[in-house]
XYZ file of C-alpha atoms in Angstrom:
576
model
C 3.727 -13.854 1.930
C 6.847 -12.744 3.743
C 9.998 -13.428 1.773
C 12.692 -13.511 4.424
C 12.951 -14.720 7.979
C 12.779 -12.044 10.665
C 16.166 -10.840 11.847
C 16.397 -10.123 15.540
C 18.097 -6.889 16.553
C 19.955 -7.693 19.739
C 20.579 -4.753 22.100
C 24.264 -3.806 22.186
C 24.603 -4.683 25.873
C 23.473 -8.242 25.133
C 25.545 -8.901 22.033
C 28.494 -10.237 24.009
C 27.795 -12.604 26.878
C 31.137 -13.384 28.500
C 29.887 -13.342 32.079
C 31.721 -15.891 34.201
C 29.864 -17.532 37.009
C 30.772 -20.239 39.509
C 28.061 -21.949 41.545
C 29.485 -23.778 44.564
C 28.175 -26.215 47.170
C 24.853 -27.005 45.485
C 23.172 -30.310 44.757
C 22.755 -30.898 41.030
C 19.435 -32.537 40.142
C 18.985 -34.027 36.694
C 16.273 -36.393 35.556
C 18.551 -39.388 36.193
C 19.612 -38.539 39.738
C 21.218 -36.099 42.181
C 24.819 -35.382 43.128
C 26.827 -32.694 44.934
C 28.846 -30.638 42.469
C 30.111 -27.180 41.565
C 29.239 -25.681 38.222
C 31.136 -23.151 36.093
C 29.499 -21.042 33.364
C 31.067 -18.946 30.653
C 29.634 -17.406 27.468
C 26.174 -18.709 28.329
C 27.259 -22.359 28.396
C 28.089 -24.826 31.167
C 31.847 -25.319 30.871
C 32.648 -27.444 33.930
C 30.790 -29.658 36.407
C 32.436 -31.422 39.318
C 34.763 -30.768 42.250
C 37.923 -28.684 42.616
C 37.264 -26.778 39.413
C 40.011 -24.591 37.990
C 38.471 -21.301 36.906
C 39.794 -17.952 35.641
C 39.844 -14.751 37.657
C 37.044 -12.215 37.507
C 34.427 -14.870 38.135
C 31.367 -14.219 40.256
C 30.734 -16.934 42.840
C 27.316 -17.925 44.179
C 27.209 -20.104 47.277
C 24.371 -22.583 46.687
C 24.623 -24.414 50.028
C 21.197 -25.796 50.873
C 19.906 -25.218 47.327
C 19.128 -27.532 44.433
C 20.583 -26.815 40.983
C 17.871 -27.662 38.437
C 17.757 -27.348 34.650
C 15.627 -24.320 33.802
C 11.977 -25.154 33.377
C 10.591 -25.620 29.859
C 6.905 -24.764 29.527
C 5.689 -26.571 26.385
C 2.304 -24.839 26.260
C 1.739 -21.078 26.310
C -0.451 -18.572 24.457
C 1.070 -15.098 24.648
C -0.108 -12.041 22.716
C -2.893 -14.064 21.095
C -6.309 -13.000 19.785
C -8.925 -15.482 20.930
C -12.714 -15.483 21.276
C -13.047 -11.858 20.287
C -10.396 -10.430 22.602
C -6.636 -10.400 23.149
C -4.658 -12.068 25.914
C -3.361 -9.802 28.664
C 0.210 -11.145 28.674
C 2.365 -10.315 25.673
C 5.747 -11.946 25.084
C 7.529 -9.551 27.410
C 5.103 -9.822 30.310
C 4.620 -13.566 29.853
C 8.299 -14.489 29.659
C 9.119 -12.095 32.488
C 6.605 -14.002 34.632
C 8.066 -17.299 33.415
C 11.591 -16.355 34.481
C 10.329 -15.178 37.878
C 8.987 -18.681 38.493
C 12.005 -20.658 37.256
C 11.003 -21.295 33.637
C 13.776 -20.408 31.183
C 12.134 -21.473 27.919
C 8.585 -21.506 26.589
C 7.068 -23.033 23.464
C 4.171 -20.921 22.221
C 1.452 -21.727 19.693
C 1.099 -19.980 16.346
C -2.670 -19.885 15.762
C -3.599 -19.137 12.114
C -7.163 -18.152 11.269
C -9.160 -20.289 8.852
C -7.730 -19.949 5.342
C -4.730 -17.966 6.659
C -1.257 -18.912 5.469
C 0.669 -20.864 8.109
C 3.879 -19.174 6.982
C 2.400 -15.695 7.338
C 1.120 -16.567 10.812
C 4.561 -17.901 11.778
C 6.228 -14.651 10.712
C 3.651 -12.675 12.683
C 4.419 -14.641 15.849
C 8.141 -14.100 15.323
C 7.472 -10.364 14.944
C 5.489 -10.300 18.196
C 8.064 -12.280 20.149
C 11.628 -11.594 18.995
C 12.110 -8.129 20.440
C 10.271 -8.868 23.688
C 11.195 -12.299 25.040
C 13.112 -12.447 28.324
C 14.050 -16.106 27.769
C 14.424 -18.497 24.867
C 11.331 -19.684 23.043
C 10.171 -22.105 20.383
C 6.981 -22.334 18.336
C 4.369 -24.949 17.580
C 2.080 -24.169 14.619
C -1.629 -24.998 14.661
C -3.236 -26.523 11.584
C -6.701 -24.959 11.646
C -7.680 -25.922 8.092
C -6.491 -28.428 5.538
C -5.524 -28.315 1.871
C -2.593 -29.223 -0.345
C -1.186 -25.720 0.204
C -1.232 -26.263 3.973
C 0.797 -29.434 3.522
C 3.378 -27.548 1.443
C 3.607 -24.851 4.113
C 4.158 -27.503 6.767
C 7.095 -28.754 4.700
C 8.539 -25.241 4.492
C 8.111 -24.645 8.232
C 9.984 -27.862 8.955
C 12.769 -27.388 6.417
C 13.435 -23.648 6.747
C 11.976 -22.327 9.987
C 12.743 -24.766 12.788
C 9.224 -26.008 13.560
C 8.772 -29.705 14.377
C 5.287 -29.792 15.924
C 1.801 -29.101 14.564
C -1.369 -28.874 16.622
C -4.871 -29.859 15.524
C -8.161 -29.300 17.298
C -10.899 -31.859 17.800
C -12.925 -29.083 19.481
C -14.101 -25.524 18.644
C -16.603 -26.514 15.967
C -17.007 -23.886 13.300
C -13.596 -22.321 13.865
C -10.586 -24.558 14.509
C -12.070 -28.074 14.545
C -10.867 -30.544 11.904
C -12.733 -33.624 10.718
C -11.362 -37.089 11.311
C -10.365 -37.300 7.653
C -8.440 -34.035 7.926
C -6.771 -35.233 11.124
C -5.683 -38.370 9.276
C -4.018 -36.262 6.584
C -2.349 -33.928 9.105
C -0.957 -36.830 11.128
C 0.282 -38.564 7.979
C 1.987 -35.368 6.791
C 3.686 -35.037 10.177
C 4.958 -38.608 9.951
C 6.414 -38.002 6.492
C 8.166 -34.870 7.739
C 9.384 -36.318 11.041
C 7.280 -33.781 12.917
C 5.103 -34.350 15.980
C 1.307 -34.046 15.671
C -0.340 -32.513 18.736
C -4.042 -32.444 19.587
C -6.502 -30.550 21.720
C -8.735 -33.505 22.536
C -12.429 -32.793 23.082
C -15.354 -33.907 20.927
C -16.456 -30.642 19.338
C -19.651 -32.039 17.814
C -20.948 -33.297 21.152
C -19.963 -30.046 22.874
C -21.917 -28.045 20.272
C -25.057 -30.135 20.810
C -24.725 -30.074 24.604
C -24.340 -26.305 24.483
C -27.573 -25.870 22.541
C -29.392 -28.111 25.014
C -28.098 -26.233 28.055
C -28.891 -22.780 26.680
C -32.399 -23.898 25.716
C -32.857 -25.165 29.279
C -31.897 -21.752 30.671
C -28.467 -22.787 31.945
C -26.383 -19.828 30.837
C -23.962 -19.235 33.745
C -20.334 -20.366 33.993
C -21.391 -23.767 35.361
C -22.667 -24.566 31.864
C -19.135 -24.636 30.502
C -18.068 -27.816 32.309
C -21.519 -29.344 31.854
C -21.229 -28.951 28.072
C -17.909 -30.813 27.907
C -17.917 -33.558 30.583
C -15.010 -35.876 31.220
C -16.015 -38.647 28.836
C -16.121 -36.142 25.967
C -12.430 -35.445 26.597
C -11.592 -39.149 26.973
C -13.411 -40.096 23.755
C -11.511 -37.511 21.731
C -8.213 -38.570 23.300
C -8.824 -42.180 22.320
C -9.972 -41.201 18.822
C -6.826 -39.140 18.251
C -4.729 -42.112 19.363
C -6.611 -44.431 16.998
C -6.077 -42.125 14.024
C -2.373 -41.712 14.862
C -2.037 -45.479 15.161
C -3.572 -45.973 11.732
C -0.988 -43.724 10.059
C 1.822 -44.939 12.346
C 2.656 -41.495 13.677
C 3.437 -40.498 17.246
C 0.880 -38.310 19.008
C 1.065 -35.665 21.743
C -2.089 -34.869 23.718
C -2.062 -31.368 25.177
C -3.612 -30.272 28.488
C -4.978 -33.556 29.856
C -7.491 -32.467 32.497
C -9.315 -35.651 33.494
C -8.586 -39.013 35.073
C -10.182 -40.958 32.221
C -8.241 -39.137 29.499
C -5.017 -39.761 31.407
C -5.853 -43.437 31.694
C -6.416 -43.664 27.928
C -2.878 -42.391 27.360
C -1.406 -44.674 30.004
C -3.109 -47.700 28.443
C -2.032 -46.799 24.926
C 1.576 -46.396 26.049
C 1.451 -49.753 27.816
C 0.338 -51.291 24.520
C 3.403 -49.854 22.805
C 1.984 -46.809 21.066
C 4.194 -43.708 20.946
C 1.923 -41.230 22.693
C 2.774 -38.414 25.090
C 0.463 -36.717 27.586
C 0.784 -33.217 28.988
C -1.198 -32.011 31.991
C -1.271 -28.549 33.552
C -0.341 -26.904 36.812
C -3.978 -25.895 37.215
C -5.146 -29.494 36.752
C -2.865 -30.892 39.479
C -3.713 -28.119 41.940
C -7.389 -27.271 41.506
C -10.709 -29.078 41.347
C -14.328 -28.278 41.928
C -15.573 -24.713 41.611
C -15.085 -21.535 43.653
C -18.108 -19.462 44.716
C -20.487 -19.090 41.777
C -19.804 -15.385 41.295
C -16.108 -16.081 40.645
C -16.279 -19.333 38.672
C -16.133 -17.564 35.310
C -12.513 -16.601 36.082
C -11.435 -20.258 35.950
C -13.090 -21.172 32.643
C -10.680 -23.046 30.383
C -10.975 -25.945 27.935
C -10.968 -28.792 28.711
C -12.321 -27.527 32.029
C -11.107 -28.073 35.557
C -12.906 -31.185 36.750
C -15.288 -31.209 39.743
C -13.978 -34.559 41.020
C -11.733 -33.658 44.006
C -9.612 -36.782 43.374
C -8.574 -35.699 39.881
C -5.461 -33.659 40.846
C -3.861 -36.464 42.841
C -4.703 -38.996 40.143
C -2.988 -36.867 37.511
C 0.055 -36.536 39.762
C 0.222 -40.302 40.144
C 0.097 -40.633 36.353
C 2.964 -38.153 36.092
C 4.941 -40.178 38.595
C 4.497 -43.563 36.913
C 4.987 -42.149 33.388
C 1.363 -42.472 32.331
C 1.777 -38.747 31.626
C 5.102 -37.153 30.721
C 4.945 -33.358 30.969
C 3.468 -30.395 32.798
C 2.615 -27.162 31.013
C 0.699 -24.057 31.974
C -1.487 -23.291 28.924
C -0.927 -19.713 30.042
C -3.613 -17.690 28.236
C -4.504 -14.818 30.514
C -7.417 -12.411 30.450
C -8.455 -9.741 32.915
C -11.527 -10.130 35.103
C -13.273 -7.568 32.911
C -12.520 -9.579 29.784
C -13.773 -12.766 31.426
C -16.929 -11.091 32.743
C -18.207 -10.585 29.204
C -19.557 -14.136 29.391
C -20.941 -14.166 32.943
C -24.481 -14.513 31.619
C -23.579 -16.671 28.616
C -20.827 -19.210 29.201
C -20.130 -19.550 25.462
C -18.720 -16.018 25.443
C -16.215 -16.414 28.310
C -12.669 -16.257 26.886
C -11.066 -19.610 27.660
C -7.760 -19.520 29.518
C -5.975 -19.093 32.854
C -2.549 -18.080 34.172
C 0.204 -20.512 35.151
C 3.551 -19.829 33.451
C 4.932 -18.128 36.574
C 3.522 -20.538 39.156
C 3.855 -23.885 37.330
C 7.169 -24.919 38.906
C 6.199 -24.054 42.487
C 2.705 -25.530 42.171
C 3.972 -28.845 40.770
C 6.646 -28.988 43.469
C 4.119 -28.280 46.219
C 1.508 -30.743 44.998
C 3.900 -33.414 43.755
C 7.238 -33.324 45.576
C 6.252 -31.823 48.907
C 3.491 -34.434 49.253
C 5.921 -37.293 48.496
C 4.222 -38.393 45.273
C 7.098 -37.304 43.016
C 10.838 -37.221 43.731
C 13.118 -34.323 42.657
C 14.602 -36.067 39.593
C 11.133 -36.880 38.316
C 10.164 -33.243 38.939
C 13.011 -32.234 36.620
C 11.811 -34.737 34.020
C 8.210 -33.502 33.928
C 9.045 -29.791 34.075
C 12.060 -29.699 31.734
C 13.873 -32.808 30.460
C 11.000 -34.651 28.818
C 9.963 -31.527 26.899
C 13.553 -31.045 25.720
C 13.739 -34.650 24.507
C 10.317 -34.731 22.854
C 10.938 -31.483 20.965
C 14.518 -32.512 20.120
C 16.491 -29.770 21.871
C 18.201 -32.091 24.379
C 20.947 -31.872 25.652
C 21.139 -28.210 24.642
C 18.234 -27.777 27.057
C 16.724 -29.889 29.824
C 19.890 -31.060 31.578
C 22.830 -29.701 33.537
C 25.803 -31.101 31.616
C 29.015 -29.782 30.118
C 28.131 -28.069 26.843
C 24.477 -27.464 27.702
C 22.954 -24.001 27.788
C 23.395 -22.254 31.122
C 19.664 -22.159 31.894
C 19.705 -22.982 35.590
C 17.443 -22.584 38.597
C 18.844 -22.487 42.130
C 15.826 -23.909 43.915
C 15.156 -23.434 47.603
C 12.989 -26.383 48.709
C 12.575 -25.027 52.261
C 11.470 -21.527 51.319
C 7.763 -20.782 50.925
C 5.711 -18.193 49.104
C 1.993 -17.507 48.971
C 0.679 -16.917 45.473
C -1.225 -13.673 44.989
C -2.286 -11.355 42.182
C -0.759 -8.548 44.242
C 2.745 -9.947 43.771
C 2.664 -11.930 40.518
C 4.171 -10.602 37.281
C 1.225 -11.128 34.954
C -0.923 -8.304 33.616
C -4.045 -9.930 34.990
C -5.797 -8.658 38.110
C -6.480 -12.101 39.570
C -4.641 -15.402 39.972
C -6.378 -18.779 39.918
C -3.952 -20.058 42.574
C -4.681 -17.123 44.887
C -3.764 -17.928 48.502
C -1.938 -21.194 47.758
C 1.241 -21.431 49.837
C 4.011 -23.312 48.046
C 7.256 -24.781 49.271
C 9.895 -24.458 46.589
C 11.006 -21.028 45.417
C 13.748 -20.015 42.946
C 16.396 -17.978 44.758
C 18.353 -17.535 41.526
C 17.352 -18.027 37.900
C 20.073 -18.001 35.257
C 19.030 -17.508 31.629
C 21.736 -18.107 29.058
C 24.399 -17.453 31.673
C 22.853 -14.192 32.900
C 21.485 -13.993 36.450
C 17.876 -12.877 35.958
C 16.600 -13.681 39.444
C 19.225 -12.675 41.995
C 18.559 -13.590 45.629
C 14.849 -13.521 44.839
C 14.965 -10.176 43.016
C 13.703 -10.313 39.419
C 16.057 -8.734 36.876
C 14.506 -9.971 33.654
C 15.898 -8.424 30.470
C 13.631 -7.727 27.499
C 15.190 -9.083 24.311
C 17.552 -11.486 26.089
C 15.860 -14.586 24.696
C 16.300 -16.185 21.290
C 14.174 -18.324 19.020
C 15.242 -21.970 19.376
C 14.652 -24.152 16.291
C 13.291 -27.624 17.004
C 14.756 -30.228 14.606
C 12.617 -32.993 13.132
C 12.764 -36.737 13.757
C 13.146 -36.495 17.502
C 14.497 -39.896 18.558
C 12.042 -39.857 21.436
C 9.115 -39.549 19.011
C 10.599 -41.626 16.183
C 12.657 -44.329 17.931
C 12.797 -46.499 14.816
C 14.189 -43.751 12.602
C 17.780 -44.488 11.509
C 19.556 -41.282 10.506
C 22.381 -43.148 8.813
C 19.801 -44.744 6.522
C 18.267 -41.418 5.567
C 21.216 -39.387 4.365
C 21.928 -37.529 7.613
C 25.535 -36.661 8.373
C 26.773 -39.099 10.982
C 29.281 -36.565 12.255
C 26.425 -34.318 13.431
C 24.942 -37.063 15.596
C 25.576 -37.649 19.257
C 26.660 -41.278 19.448
C 26.907 -41.758 23.173
C 24.001 -43.304 25.015
C 21.998 -40.794 27.030
C 21.179 -41.752 30.592
C 17.644 -42.909 31.378
C 15.212 -40.076 31.991
C 14.316 -40.851 35.567
C 14.850 -42.931 38.664
C 13.042 -46.235 38.867
C 10.104 -45.833 41.192
C 10.765 -48.982 43.132
C 11.947 -47.524 46.410
C 9.656 -46.150 49.071
C 9.073 -42.416 49.157
C 11.038 -40.359 51.686
C 9.276 -39.121 54.761
C 9.997 -35.521 53.762
C 11.532 -33.530 50.963
C 14.329 -32.310 53.216
C 15.368 -35.809 54.248
C 15.295 -36.923 50.625
C 17.390 -34.058 49.326
C 19.737 -33.202 52.181
C 19.630 -36.236 54.457
C 22.761 -38.159 55.444
C 21.827 -41.168 53.340
C 20.613 -39.288 50.284
C 23.813 -39.733 48.320
C 23.881 -43.501 48.652
C 20.517 -43.805 46.880
C 21.441 -41.776 43.800
C 21.043 -43.350 40.363
C 23.230 -41.458 37.888
C 23.934 -43.955 35.140
C 27.646 -43.668 36.006
C 29.847 -45.017 38.734
C 30.636 -42.937 41.804
C 34.118 -41.626 42.553
C 36.071 -43.028 45.461
C 35.243 -40.018 47.602
C 31.547 -40.731 47.164
C 30.880 -37.957 44.662
C 29.845 -38.403 41.069
C 32.486 -37.166 38.608
C 30.182 -35.012 36.555
C 33.046 -33.813 34.393
C 33.391 -37.362 33.141
C 29.919 -37.150 31.641
C 28.259 -39.826 29.538
C 27.278 -37.090 27.075
C 29.148 -36.403 23.872
C 28.181 -32.898 22.899
C 28.586 -31.777 19.274
C 29.651 -28.263 18.409
C 26.089 -27.375 17.469
C 24.863 -27.844 21.025
C 26.828 -24.939 22.424
C 26.278 -22.798 19.365
C 23.313 -20.950 17.969
C 22.156 -23.575 15.520
C 20.126 -26.748 16.146
C 21.522 -30.217 16.180
C 20.503 -32.542 13.384
C 19.521 -35.375 15.679
C 20.158 -37.138 18.970
C 20.164 -40.874 19.404
C 18.120 -41.736 22.474
C 17.951 -45.341 23.596
C 15.572 -44.735 26.472
C 12.771 -42.283 25.651
C 10.295 -41.220 28.354
C 8.732 -44.383 29.728
C 11.347 -46.682 28.214
C 11.534 -48.402 24.861
C 8.430 -49.213 22.886
C 6.906 -52.489 23.909
C 6.442 -53.631 20.354
C 4.057 -51.093 18.892
C 3.477 -50.337 15.261
C 7.083 -49.503 14.338
């Protein structure tokens, strides 16, 4: 077992980041509202927000007139440089994070995937080795629990206490490899609760899938269509409900990854309405695609749970995202080339599961959610950045544009369009599942840690720029009843100010168009910011409601954040 944590060697030209940057005339969009403001960055941190800023000389100025200033996207679900189903993903940590930055995502959270009987600590070190020298943006790690024993529990404790991991994923699917029994899930969830970590699940009934697969193959159904047939929607919904039941029994929160069906989404919505602390993540592919392409290409879109044939599924998932039935959007970026996928053309059980999405997630969700009027811009920020930051306890370091937060910023052009194509994307794959989709919403500038990495649409990603971001335990969003002062945590390290609600109330009618909502004459009067407006009609963003501790702007994690309004509001009287 490795004895010491990996030490990242930072290139000399990145060791000092004193770049000064002023962004003028933009519209700042956070999860709690929108306001016109200028923004000043120095040493990779937001130093000032507001009007009439006093800044030093030698500062670059970007005119953001007509653009939205968004917190950088956080993709909570990627698989880069991973060995899976007998092959290796096409995107490594350089190619994958380069693609992420191109699309407006400035942080990813990848999954460490230990083999059966493999040490979780050893697997963690291996993922750090693969990532540290290559990442173009910041990253965090979830760790999968693919087997269970007392030694696994001890390693979970070490990962939490020494290595900055606060989330552990279990599989209800992949029988014979990663699948855990219900008893094992119970123990994993209980261990997470004791540690203040978040249990995550891939929710599909692996036993039913295994039996359905045998039946289909015996009936001569071997093509890609057999994949979805072997794992229909109710198999996903059953596993989602079962995971929620087990979590409820041990009184732990639960996070369901990659929700792909209407019925699974409704299970989560219902559980939340009953007061259970459960979070649901859906994917860019799920809100954009349904049905199947021509048979000879369907193997390229095989992923688990699968894309659903019901053409109403994408809109239904978007509605759940809007009304907080679901809370996040990820990509589950796990790319393979057409040649790798074609291995299973005649036997669907051999098709490597996974699709692209880390580059296109932001534009696809904007096109399908905001451009259609289902989701407003603040809610877009919540489901692509803020909610992930809060759930994984890195807010307000990430997920918000506020004084003291990391300068991970996207200057978003809501009027500009681009057509997605494998010819222009930044993945190593030779196809794109969103091929031909034209999206409104394009990042004109992407700023990663204060460095301009997309400059007037030109990608200037820097290998090695990113850092590993530890995720502290006992996220107040996941453990709202946890009282740090009662558990020996230094009160001085806690942010005591109330944090503004995550999103606008969805009580007003949707705007007739994105442009009228964002830039219309009456847009400012409808802003909900959680603070009063200044006399000149502008929000004084320098007088923020945030109280940022020294840890937020530094390299280390915060101990905790007190959040009074987690995603979806306070618990309605659950099991706490």
